Short mmCIF file of C-alpha atoms in Angstrom, two decimals:
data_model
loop_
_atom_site.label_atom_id
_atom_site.label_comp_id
_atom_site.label_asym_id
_atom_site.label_seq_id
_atom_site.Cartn_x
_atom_site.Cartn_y
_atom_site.Cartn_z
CA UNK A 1 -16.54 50.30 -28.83
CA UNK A 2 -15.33 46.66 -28.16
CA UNK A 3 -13.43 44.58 -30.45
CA UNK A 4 -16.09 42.46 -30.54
CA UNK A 5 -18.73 45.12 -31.79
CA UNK A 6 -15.74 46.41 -34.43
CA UNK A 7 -15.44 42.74 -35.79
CA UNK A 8 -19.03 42.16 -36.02
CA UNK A 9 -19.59 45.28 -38.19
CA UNK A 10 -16.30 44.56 -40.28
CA UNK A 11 -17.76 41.35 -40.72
CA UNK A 12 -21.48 42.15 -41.72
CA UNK A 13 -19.87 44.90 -43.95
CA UNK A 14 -17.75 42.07 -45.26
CA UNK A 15 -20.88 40.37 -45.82
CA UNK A 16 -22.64 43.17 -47.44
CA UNK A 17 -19.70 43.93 -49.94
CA UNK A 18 -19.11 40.32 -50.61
CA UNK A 19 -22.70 39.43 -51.48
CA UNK A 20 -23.01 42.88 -53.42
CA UNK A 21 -19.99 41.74 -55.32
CA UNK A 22 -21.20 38.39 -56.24
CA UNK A 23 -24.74 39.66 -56.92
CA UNK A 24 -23.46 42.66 -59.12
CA UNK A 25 -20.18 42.71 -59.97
CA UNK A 26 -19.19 38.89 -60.11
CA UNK A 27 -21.59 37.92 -62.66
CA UNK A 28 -20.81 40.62 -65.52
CA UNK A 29 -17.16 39.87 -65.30
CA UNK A 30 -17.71 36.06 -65.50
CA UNK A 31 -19.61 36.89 -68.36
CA UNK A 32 -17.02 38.83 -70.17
CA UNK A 33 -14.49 36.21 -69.03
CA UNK A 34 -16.52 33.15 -70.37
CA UNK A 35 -17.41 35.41 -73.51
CA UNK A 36 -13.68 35.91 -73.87
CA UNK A 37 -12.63 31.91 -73.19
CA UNK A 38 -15.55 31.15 -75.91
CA UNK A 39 -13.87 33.87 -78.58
CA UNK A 40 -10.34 32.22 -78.07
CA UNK A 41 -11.72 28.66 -78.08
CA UNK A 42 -13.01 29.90 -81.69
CA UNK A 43 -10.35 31.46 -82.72
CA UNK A 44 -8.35 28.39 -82.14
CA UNK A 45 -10.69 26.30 -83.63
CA UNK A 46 -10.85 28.78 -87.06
CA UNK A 47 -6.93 28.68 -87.04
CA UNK A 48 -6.96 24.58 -86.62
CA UNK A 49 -9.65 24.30 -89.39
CA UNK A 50 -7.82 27.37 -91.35
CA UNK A 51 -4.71 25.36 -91.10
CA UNK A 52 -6.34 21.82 -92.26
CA UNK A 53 -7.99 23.72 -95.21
CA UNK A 54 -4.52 25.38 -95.83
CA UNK A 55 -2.64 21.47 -96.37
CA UNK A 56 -6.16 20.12 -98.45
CA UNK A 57 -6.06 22.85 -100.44
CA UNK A 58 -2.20 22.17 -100.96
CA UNK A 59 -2.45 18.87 -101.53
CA UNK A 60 -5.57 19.99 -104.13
CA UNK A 61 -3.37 22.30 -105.86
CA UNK A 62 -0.30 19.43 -106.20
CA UNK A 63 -2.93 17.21 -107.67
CA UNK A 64 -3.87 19.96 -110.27
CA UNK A 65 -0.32 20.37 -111.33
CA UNK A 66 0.69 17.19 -111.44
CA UNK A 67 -2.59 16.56 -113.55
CA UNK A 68 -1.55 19.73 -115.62
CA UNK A 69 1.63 18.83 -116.82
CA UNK A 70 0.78 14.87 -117.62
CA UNK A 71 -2.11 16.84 -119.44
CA UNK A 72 0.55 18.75 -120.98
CA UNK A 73 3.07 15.89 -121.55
CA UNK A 74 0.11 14.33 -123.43
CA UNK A 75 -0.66 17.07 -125.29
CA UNK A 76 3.06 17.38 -126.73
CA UNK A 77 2.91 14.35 -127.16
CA UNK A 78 0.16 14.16 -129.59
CA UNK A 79 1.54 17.54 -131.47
CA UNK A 80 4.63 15.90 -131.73
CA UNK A 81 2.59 12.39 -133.23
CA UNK A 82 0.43 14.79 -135.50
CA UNK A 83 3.55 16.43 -136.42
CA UNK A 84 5.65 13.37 -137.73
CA UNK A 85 2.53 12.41 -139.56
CA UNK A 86 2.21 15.68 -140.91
CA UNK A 87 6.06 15.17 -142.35
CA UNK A 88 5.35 11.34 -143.26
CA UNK A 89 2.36 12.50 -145.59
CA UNK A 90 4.71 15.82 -146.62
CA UNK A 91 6.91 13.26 -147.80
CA UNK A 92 4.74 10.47 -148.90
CA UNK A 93 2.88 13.28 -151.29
CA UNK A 94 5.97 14.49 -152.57
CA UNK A 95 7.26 11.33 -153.88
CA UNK A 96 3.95 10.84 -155.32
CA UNK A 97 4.70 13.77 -157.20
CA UNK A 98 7.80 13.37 -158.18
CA UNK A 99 6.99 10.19 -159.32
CA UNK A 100 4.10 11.90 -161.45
CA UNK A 101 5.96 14.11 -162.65
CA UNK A 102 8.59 11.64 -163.82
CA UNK A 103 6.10 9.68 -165.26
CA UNK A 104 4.72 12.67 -167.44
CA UNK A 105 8.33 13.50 -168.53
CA UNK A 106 8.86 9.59 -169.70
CA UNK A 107 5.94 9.98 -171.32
CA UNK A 108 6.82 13.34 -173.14
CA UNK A 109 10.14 11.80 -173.83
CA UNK A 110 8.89 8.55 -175.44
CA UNK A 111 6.62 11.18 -177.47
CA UNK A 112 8.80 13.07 -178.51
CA UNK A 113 11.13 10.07 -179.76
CA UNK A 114 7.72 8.83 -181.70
CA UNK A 115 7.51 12.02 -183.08
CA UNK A 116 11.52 12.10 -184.35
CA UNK A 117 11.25 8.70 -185.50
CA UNK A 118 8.14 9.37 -187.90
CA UNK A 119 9.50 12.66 -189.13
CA UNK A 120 13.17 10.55 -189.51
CA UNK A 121 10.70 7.98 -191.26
CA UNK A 122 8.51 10.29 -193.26
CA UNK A 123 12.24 11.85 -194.56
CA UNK A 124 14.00 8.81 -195.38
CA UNK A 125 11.00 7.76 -197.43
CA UNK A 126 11.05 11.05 -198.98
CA UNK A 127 14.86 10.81 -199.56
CA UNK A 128 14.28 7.46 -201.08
CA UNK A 129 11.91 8.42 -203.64
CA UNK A 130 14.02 11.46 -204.79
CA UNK A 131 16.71 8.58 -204.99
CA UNK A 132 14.75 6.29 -207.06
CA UNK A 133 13.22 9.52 -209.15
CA UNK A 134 17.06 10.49 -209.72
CA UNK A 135 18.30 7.03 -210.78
CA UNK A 136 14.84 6.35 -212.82
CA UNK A 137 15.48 9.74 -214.47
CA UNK A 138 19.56 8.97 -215.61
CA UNK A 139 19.88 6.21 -217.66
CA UNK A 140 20.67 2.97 -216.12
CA UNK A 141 24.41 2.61 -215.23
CA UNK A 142 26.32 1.63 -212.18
CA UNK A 143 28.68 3.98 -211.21
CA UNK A 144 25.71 6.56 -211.74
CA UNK A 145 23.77 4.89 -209.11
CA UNK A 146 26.36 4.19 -207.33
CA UNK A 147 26.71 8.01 -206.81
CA UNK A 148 23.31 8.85 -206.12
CA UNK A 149 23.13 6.45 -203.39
CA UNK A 150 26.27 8.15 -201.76
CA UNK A 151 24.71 11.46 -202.29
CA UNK A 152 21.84 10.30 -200.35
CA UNK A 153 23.44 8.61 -197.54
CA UNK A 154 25.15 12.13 -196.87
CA UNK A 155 22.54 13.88 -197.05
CA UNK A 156 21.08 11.40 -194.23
CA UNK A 157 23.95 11.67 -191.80
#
């Protein structure tokens, strides 16, 4: 065999195993190759887009929160309103009361003197005519009356 021969065969065997590899063998692992760029391409993407949605839904939840607590501050707030009012009427209803009440006690009190003042009345008047019965009765003399009137001015105080 010449060289010549040998290279020709090594080269049409080349040939043959070349253009079987690129007819059979090439194309499935460019496939799996581009199928594998595609999956990473996505993945990356998914992580980028995971990532964005991670700050939005951080900034999303800082918005909440800080709308939460100035919900909250207000919300104290008014308690806090509705409670002083809550004291203000506690108190404005209690001096009503107590002014009420010391009203009704005047009242009784200025009653009651009404009352001591017609029974003192209805006594001295009573005392009086016992007086006049007494001195009416006894014959008419000073030191007699006299007397009588002193009885009855102890007997009134």
């Amino acid at each position: 065999m010449s060289i010549n021969a040998t290279l020709i065969g090594q080269m049409i065997t080349f040939t043959l195993l070349v253009w079987f590899t690129m007819k059979y063998v090439w194309p499935p692992i460019i496939a799996a190759l581009e199928e594998r760029k595609t999956k990473i391409a996505e993945g990356l993407a998914a992580a980028e887009k995971g990532q964005e949605e991670i700050r939005l839904a951080e900034k999303k939840a800082k918005s909440v929160l800080k709308e939460a607590k100035e919900q909250s501050a207000e919300i104290v707030s008014a308690a806090q309103k509705r409670a002083n009012q809550l004291v203000e009427e506690a108190k404005e209803q209690a001096k009503k009361e107590g002014e009420r009440l010391l009203e009704a006690a005047k009242a009784q009190i200025e009653q009651e003197m009404l009352h001591a003042k017609e029974s003192l009345r209805k006594e001295v008047s009573s005392l009086a005519l016992r007086a006049a019965e007494q001195i009416l009765k006894e014959e008419i003399d000073k030191a007699k009356h006299q007397d009588i009137i002193s009885k009855a001015a102890e007997q009134l105080g």
